[in-house]
Coordinates of C-alpha atoms and ligand atoms in Angstrom, one line a residue:
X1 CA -25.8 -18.3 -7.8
X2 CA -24.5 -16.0 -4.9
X3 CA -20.9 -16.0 -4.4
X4 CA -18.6 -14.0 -1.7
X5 CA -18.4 -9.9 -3.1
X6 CA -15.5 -8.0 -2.0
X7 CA -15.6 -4.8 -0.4
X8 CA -16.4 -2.4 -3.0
X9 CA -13.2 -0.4 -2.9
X10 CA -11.6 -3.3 -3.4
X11 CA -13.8 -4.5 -6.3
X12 CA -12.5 -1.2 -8.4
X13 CA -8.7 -1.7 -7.8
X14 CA -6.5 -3.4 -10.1
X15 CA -3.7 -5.5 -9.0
X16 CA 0.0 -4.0 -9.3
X17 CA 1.7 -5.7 -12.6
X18 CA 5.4 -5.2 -12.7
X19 CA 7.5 -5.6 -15.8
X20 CA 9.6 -8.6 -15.1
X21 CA 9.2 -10.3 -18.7
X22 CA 7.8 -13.5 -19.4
X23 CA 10.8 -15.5 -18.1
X24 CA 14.4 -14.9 -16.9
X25 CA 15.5 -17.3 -19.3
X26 CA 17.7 -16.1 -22.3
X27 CA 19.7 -12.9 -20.5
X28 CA 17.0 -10.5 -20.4
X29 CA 17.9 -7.1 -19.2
X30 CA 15.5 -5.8 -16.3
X31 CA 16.2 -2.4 -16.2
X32 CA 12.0 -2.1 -14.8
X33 CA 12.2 -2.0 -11.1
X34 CA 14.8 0.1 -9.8
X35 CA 16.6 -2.8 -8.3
X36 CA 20.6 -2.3 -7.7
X37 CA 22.9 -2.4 -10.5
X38 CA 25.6 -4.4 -8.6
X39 CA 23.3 -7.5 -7.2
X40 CA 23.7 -7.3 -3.5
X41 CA 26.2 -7.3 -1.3
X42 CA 28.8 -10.7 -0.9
X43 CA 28.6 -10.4 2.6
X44 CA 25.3 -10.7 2.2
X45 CA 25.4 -13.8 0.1
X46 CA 27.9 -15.3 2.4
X47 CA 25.8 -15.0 5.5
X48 CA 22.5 -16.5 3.0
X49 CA 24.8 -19.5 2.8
X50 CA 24.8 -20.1 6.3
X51 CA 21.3 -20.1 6.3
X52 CA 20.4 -23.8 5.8
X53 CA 19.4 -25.0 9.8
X54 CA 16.4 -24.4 11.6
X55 CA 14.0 -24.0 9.0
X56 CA 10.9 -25.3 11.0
X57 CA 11.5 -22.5 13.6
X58 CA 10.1 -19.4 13.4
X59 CA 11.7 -15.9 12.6
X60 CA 12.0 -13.8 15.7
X61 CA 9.0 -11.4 16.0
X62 CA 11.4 -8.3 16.7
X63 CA 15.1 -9.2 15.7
X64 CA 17.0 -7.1 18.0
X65 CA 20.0 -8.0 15.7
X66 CA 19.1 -6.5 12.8
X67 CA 17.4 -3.3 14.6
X68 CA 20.8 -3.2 16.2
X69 CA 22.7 -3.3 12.9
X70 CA 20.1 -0.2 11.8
X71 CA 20.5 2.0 14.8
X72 CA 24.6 1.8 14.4
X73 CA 24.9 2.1 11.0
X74 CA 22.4 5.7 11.2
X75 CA 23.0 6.4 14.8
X76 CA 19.0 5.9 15.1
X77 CA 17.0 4.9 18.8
X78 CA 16.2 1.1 18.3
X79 CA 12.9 1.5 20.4
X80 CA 11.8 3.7 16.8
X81 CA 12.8 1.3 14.5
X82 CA 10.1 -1.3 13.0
X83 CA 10.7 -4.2 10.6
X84 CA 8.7 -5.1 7.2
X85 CA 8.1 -7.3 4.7
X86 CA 9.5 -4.4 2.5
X87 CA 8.5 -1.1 2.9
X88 CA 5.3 -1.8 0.7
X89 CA 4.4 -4.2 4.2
X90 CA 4.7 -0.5 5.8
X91 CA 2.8 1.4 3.7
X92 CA -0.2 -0.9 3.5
X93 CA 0.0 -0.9 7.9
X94 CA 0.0 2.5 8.2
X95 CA -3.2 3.3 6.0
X96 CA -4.8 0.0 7.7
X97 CA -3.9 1.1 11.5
X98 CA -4.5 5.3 11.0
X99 CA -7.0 5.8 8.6
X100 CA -10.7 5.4 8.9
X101 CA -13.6 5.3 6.0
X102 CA -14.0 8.7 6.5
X103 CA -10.7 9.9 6.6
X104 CA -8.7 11.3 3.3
X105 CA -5.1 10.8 2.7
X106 CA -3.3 12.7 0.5
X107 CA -0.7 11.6 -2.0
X108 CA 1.3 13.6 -4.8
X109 CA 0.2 13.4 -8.4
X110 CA 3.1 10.7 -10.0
X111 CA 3.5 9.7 -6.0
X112 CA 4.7 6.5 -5.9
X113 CA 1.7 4.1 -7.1
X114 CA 1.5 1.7 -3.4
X115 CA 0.4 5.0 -2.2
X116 CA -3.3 5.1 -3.3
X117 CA -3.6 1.5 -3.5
X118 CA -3.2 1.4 0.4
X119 CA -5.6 4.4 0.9
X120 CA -8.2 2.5 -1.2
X121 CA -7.5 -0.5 0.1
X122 CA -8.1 0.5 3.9
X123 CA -11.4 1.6 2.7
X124 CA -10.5 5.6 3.2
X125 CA -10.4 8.7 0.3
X126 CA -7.3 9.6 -1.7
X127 CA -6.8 13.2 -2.8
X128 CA -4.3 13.6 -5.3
X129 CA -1.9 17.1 -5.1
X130 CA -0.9 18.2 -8.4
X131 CA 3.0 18.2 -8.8
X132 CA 4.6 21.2 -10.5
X133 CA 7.6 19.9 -13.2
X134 CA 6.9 16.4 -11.8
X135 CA 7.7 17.5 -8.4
X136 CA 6.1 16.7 -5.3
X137 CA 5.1 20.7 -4.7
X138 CA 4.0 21.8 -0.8
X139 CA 1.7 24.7 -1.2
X140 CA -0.3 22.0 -3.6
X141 CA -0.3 19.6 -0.6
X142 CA -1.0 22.1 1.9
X143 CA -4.3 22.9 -0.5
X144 CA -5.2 19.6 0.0
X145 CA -6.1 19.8 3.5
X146 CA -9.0 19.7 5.3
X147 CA -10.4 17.9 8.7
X148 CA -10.4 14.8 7.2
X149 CA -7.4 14.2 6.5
X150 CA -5.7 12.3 8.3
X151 CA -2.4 10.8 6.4
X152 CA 0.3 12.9 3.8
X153 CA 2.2 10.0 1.8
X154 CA 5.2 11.6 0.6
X155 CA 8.3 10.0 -1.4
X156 CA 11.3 11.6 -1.1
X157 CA 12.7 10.9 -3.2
X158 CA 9.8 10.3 -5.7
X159 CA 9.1 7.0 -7.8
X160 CA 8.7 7.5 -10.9
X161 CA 9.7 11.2 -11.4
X162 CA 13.4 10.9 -9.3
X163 CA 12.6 14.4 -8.4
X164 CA 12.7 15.6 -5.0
X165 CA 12.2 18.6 -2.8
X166 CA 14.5 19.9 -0.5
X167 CA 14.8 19.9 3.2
X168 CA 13.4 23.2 3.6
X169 CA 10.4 22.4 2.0
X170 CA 10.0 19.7 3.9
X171 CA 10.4 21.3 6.9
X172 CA 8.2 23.7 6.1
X173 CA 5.8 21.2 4.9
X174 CA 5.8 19.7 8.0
X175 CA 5.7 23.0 10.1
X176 CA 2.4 23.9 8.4
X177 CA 0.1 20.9 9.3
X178 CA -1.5 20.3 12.0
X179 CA 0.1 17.8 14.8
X180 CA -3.1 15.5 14.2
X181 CA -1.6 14.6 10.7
X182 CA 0.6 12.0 10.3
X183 CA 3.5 12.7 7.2
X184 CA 4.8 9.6 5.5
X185 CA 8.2 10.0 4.7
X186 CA 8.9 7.5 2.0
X187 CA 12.8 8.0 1.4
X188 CA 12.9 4.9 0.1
X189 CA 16.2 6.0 -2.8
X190 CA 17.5 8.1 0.0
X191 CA 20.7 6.0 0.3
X192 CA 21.9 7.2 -3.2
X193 CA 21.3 10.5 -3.0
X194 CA 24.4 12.7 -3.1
X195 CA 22.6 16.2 -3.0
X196 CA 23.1 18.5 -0.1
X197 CA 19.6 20.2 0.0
X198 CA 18.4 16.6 0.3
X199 CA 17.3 14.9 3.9
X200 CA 15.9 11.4 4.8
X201 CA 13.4 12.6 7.1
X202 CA 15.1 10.9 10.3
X203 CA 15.5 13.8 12.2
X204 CA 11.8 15.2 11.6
X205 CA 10.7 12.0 12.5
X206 CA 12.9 11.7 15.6
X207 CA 11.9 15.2 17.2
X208 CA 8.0 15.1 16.1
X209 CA 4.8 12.2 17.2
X210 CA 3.4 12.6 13.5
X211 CA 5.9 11.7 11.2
X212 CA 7.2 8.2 10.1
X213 CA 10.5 7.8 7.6
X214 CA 10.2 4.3 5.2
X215 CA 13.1 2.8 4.2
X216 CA 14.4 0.0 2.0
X217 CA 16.6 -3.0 2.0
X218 CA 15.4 -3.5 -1.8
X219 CA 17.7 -0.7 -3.9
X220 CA 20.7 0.4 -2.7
X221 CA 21.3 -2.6 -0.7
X222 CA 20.3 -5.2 -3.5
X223 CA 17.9 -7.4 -1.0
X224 CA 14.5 -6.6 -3.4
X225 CA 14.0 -10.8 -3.3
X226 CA 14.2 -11.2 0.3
X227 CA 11.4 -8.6 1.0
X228 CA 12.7 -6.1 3.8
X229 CA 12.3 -2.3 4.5
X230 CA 12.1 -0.4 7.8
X231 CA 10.3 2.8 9.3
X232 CA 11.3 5.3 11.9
X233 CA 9.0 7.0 14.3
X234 CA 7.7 7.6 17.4
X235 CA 7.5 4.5 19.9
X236 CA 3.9 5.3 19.9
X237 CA 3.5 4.9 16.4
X238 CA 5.5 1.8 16.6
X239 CA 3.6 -0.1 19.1
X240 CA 0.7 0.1 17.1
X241 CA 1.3 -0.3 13.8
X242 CA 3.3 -3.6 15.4
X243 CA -0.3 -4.4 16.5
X244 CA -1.3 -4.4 12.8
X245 CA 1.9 -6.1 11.4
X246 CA 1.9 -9.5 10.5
X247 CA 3.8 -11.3 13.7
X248 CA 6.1 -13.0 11.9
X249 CA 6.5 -11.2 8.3
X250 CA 10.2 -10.4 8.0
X251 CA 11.6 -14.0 7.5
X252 CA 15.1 -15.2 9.1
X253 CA 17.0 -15.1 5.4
X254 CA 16.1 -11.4 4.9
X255 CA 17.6 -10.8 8.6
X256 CA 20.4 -12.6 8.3
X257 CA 21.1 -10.9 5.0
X258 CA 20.1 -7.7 6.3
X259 CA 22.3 -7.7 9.1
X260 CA 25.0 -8.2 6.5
X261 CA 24.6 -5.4 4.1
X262 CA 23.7 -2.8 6.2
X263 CA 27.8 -3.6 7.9
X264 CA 28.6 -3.6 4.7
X265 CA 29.5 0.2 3.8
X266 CA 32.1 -0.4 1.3
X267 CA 29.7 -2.2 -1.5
X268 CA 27.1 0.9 -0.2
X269 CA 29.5 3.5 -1.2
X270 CA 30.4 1.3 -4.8
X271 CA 27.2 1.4 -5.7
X272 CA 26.8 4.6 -5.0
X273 CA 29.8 5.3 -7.1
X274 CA 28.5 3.7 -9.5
X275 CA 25.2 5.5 -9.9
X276 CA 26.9 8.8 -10.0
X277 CA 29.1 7.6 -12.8
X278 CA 26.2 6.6 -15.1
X279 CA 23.7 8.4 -14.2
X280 CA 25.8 11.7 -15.6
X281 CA 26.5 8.7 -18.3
X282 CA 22.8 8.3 -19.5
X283 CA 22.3 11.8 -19.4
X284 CA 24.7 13.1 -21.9
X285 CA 23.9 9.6 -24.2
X286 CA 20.1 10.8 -24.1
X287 CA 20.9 14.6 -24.6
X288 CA 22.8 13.5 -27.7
X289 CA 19.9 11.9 -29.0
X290 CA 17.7 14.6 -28.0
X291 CA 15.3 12.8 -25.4
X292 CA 14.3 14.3 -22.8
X293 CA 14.3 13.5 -19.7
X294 CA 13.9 14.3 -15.9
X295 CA 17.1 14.7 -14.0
X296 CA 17.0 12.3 -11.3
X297 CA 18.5 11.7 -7.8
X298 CA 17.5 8.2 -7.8
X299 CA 19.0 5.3 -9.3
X300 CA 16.5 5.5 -12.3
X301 CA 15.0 7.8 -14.8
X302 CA 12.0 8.7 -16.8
X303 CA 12.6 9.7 -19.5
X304 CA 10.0 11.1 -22.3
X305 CA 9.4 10.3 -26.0
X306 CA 7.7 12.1 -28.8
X307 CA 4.3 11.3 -30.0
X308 CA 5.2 10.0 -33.5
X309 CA 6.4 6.4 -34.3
X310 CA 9.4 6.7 -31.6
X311 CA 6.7 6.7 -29.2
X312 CA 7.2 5.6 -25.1
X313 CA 4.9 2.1 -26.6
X314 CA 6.8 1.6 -29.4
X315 CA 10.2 2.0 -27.8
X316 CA 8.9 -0.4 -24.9
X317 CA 8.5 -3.0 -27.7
X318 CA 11.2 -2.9 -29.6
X319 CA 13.6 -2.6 -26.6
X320 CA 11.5 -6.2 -25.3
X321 CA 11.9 -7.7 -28.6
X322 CA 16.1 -7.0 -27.6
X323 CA 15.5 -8.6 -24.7
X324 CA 15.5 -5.2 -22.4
X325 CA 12.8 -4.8 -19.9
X326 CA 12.3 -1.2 -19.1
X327 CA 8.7 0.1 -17.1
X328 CA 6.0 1.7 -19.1
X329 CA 4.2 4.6 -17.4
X330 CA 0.7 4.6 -18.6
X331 CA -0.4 3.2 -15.5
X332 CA 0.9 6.7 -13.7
X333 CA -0.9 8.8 -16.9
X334 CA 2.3 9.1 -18.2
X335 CA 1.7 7.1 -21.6
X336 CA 4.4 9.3 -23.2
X337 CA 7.7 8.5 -20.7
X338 CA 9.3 5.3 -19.5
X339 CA 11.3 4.5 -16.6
X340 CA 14.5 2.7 -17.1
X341 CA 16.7 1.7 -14.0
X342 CA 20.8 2.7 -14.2
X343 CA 21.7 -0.9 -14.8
X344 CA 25.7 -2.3 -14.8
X345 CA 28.3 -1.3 -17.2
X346 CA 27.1 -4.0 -19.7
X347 CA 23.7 -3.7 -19.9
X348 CA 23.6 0.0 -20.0
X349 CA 25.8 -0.1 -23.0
X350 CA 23.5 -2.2 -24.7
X351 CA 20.2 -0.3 -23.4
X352 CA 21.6 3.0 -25.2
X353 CA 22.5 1.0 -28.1
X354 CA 19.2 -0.5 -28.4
X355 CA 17.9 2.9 -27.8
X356 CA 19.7 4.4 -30.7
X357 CA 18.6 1.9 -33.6
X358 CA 14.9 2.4 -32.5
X359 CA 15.3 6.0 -33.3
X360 CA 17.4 5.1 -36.3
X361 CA 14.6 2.7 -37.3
Ligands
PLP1 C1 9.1 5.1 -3.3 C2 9.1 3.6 -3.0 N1 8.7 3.2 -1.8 C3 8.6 2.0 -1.5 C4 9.0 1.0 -2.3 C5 8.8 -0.5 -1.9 O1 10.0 -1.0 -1.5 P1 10.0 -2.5 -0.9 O2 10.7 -3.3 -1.9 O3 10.8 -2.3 0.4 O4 8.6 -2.9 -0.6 C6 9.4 1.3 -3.6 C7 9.7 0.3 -4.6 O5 9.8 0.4 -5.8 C8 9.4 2.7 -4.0 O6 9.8 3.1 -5.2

């Protein structure tokens, strides 16, 4: 019997598979998808509550509040600023609306895994640059290059490593391509980032027609369940991937909230605070259990496990079977690390506790 096929490329993917446990029932720990430590914002929560009218109307296709709300908070031009169902909305857009079946996009090696999926997904190539110390590294981009490629996905910075590269690599990254090449500037953990070599990409994608900057209402600003992220870039670049987005994808909850936590600067700067505080935390609790690990600028890290019994897959179990949900990385090649999110005071203490009778096992 004939049925509908798929497009090939399609046929060959396999569809993403977080780790979010079987059920939330019984306390379980999810310390697997980089969410915030602190929940979200109460002002955001507040203005959720008021959202309970006018539920047959449709969301504004543009909401010029919530742009607004953007441009103040990062003194940004609100004709550059575009809306989505969360940055992964963005990142699927932008390979659909620039990249053609015979184009190439290039992504980094442990480049954040939406990356690729998009690329195949549009029916174009992916080239994969090899990091160097699971860092995103430029001259291996730069390699990459040829005239068919078309799109550089970048995340700065990167998911799962927490590594990044500094400004002047990204400058010069961006120097050496040609203008016909458009740089995706995921900076998607930007808001935590407390380094001084570090930039979120707005000015290079403020000053320059081939470069676009991702951002995210789903870490720093706790608003992962509401589905909202936002790019940067030329009006240009706007208007059409605004051809491509779905009219109506970012819902009148996730504005409202939005609009909320983005005014909201003093739970930004707590959270913040408290990523600082135990991230330095985690490091010295791992170093004094000699695991290694990747120092991070994120609000997670990946950390790396011997090859014995107190392997990543063993650890991953054991750590379930406590009720602690942390992200195996086999689906990155990484089958010897896993990615645990900085979580809140309690559940940290119990992660590293867990962690310690594994090893002690
Ligand atoms: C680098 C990076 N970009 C984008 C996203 C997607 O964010 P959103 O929830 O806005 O789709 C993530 C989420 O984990 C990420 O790690």
């Amino acid at each position: 019997m004939d049925f509908p096929t798929t497009r090939p490329n399609i046929e060959k993917l396999q569809n993403y598979k977080p780790n979010f446990g079987k059920s939330k029932i019984g306390n379980l720990i999810r310390l697997s998808a980089n969410e915030s430590a602190l929940g979200a914002s109460l002002k955001a929560i507040e203005a959720l509550k008021l959202f309970s009218y006018d539920l047959n109307r449709y969301p504004p296709q543009v909401s010029e509040e919530l742009i607004s709300a953007i441009s103040k908070r990062y003194s940004l031009a609100k004709k550059k600023i575009i809306l989505g169902n969360g940055s992964d909305e963005l990142i699927s857009i932008l390979a659909q609306t620039f990249l053609n079946s015979e184009d190439e996009a290039i992504y980094t090696e442990f480049g954040f895994l939406q990356f690729p999926q998009a690329i195949s997904i549009a029916g174009a190539k992916g080239v994969v640059a090899n990091d160097v110390k699971f860092t995103a590294n430029v001259d291996n981009i730069l390699s990459k290059i040829n005239k068919n490629t078309k799109i550089i996905f970048l995340a700065n910075p990167n998911n799962p490593t927490g590594t990044f590269i500094p400004k002047k690599e990204v400058m010069r990254l961006h120097k050496s391509i040609p203008s016909n090449i458009l740089l995706v500037y995921d900076a998607a953990y930007s808001e935590y980032v407390i380094d001084n070599d570090y930039f979120d990409g707005s000015e290079l994608a403020d000053a320059n027609e081939n470069v676009i900057m991702l951002r995210t209402f789903s870490k720093l600003h706790g608003l992962a369940s509401l589905r909202l992220g936002w790019g940067y870039a030329s009006e240009n670049i706007i208007d059409n991937l605004m051809k491509v987005r779905g009219p109506f994808s970012v819902n009148t909850a996730a504005i409202m909230a939005g609009v909320a936590a983005i005014e909201d600067i003093e739970f930004q700067n707590k959270s913040v605070q408290h990523n600082i505080k135990w991230m330095s935390w985690f490091e010295k609790e791992l170093q004094s259990i000699n695991l290694d690990f990747q120092s991070s600028i994120t609000n997670f890290l990946l950390i790396r496990f011997p090859s014995n019994r107190y392997n990543a897959q063993n650890a991953e179990s054991f750590l379930a079977s406590k009720g602690i949900l942390v992200r195996g990385m086999k689906v990155y090649g990484l089958s010897n690390h896993l990615r645990v999110s900085i979580g809140n005071e309690e559940e940290n203490f119990k992660f590293i506790k867990e962690l310690k009778a594994f090893l002690a096992n």
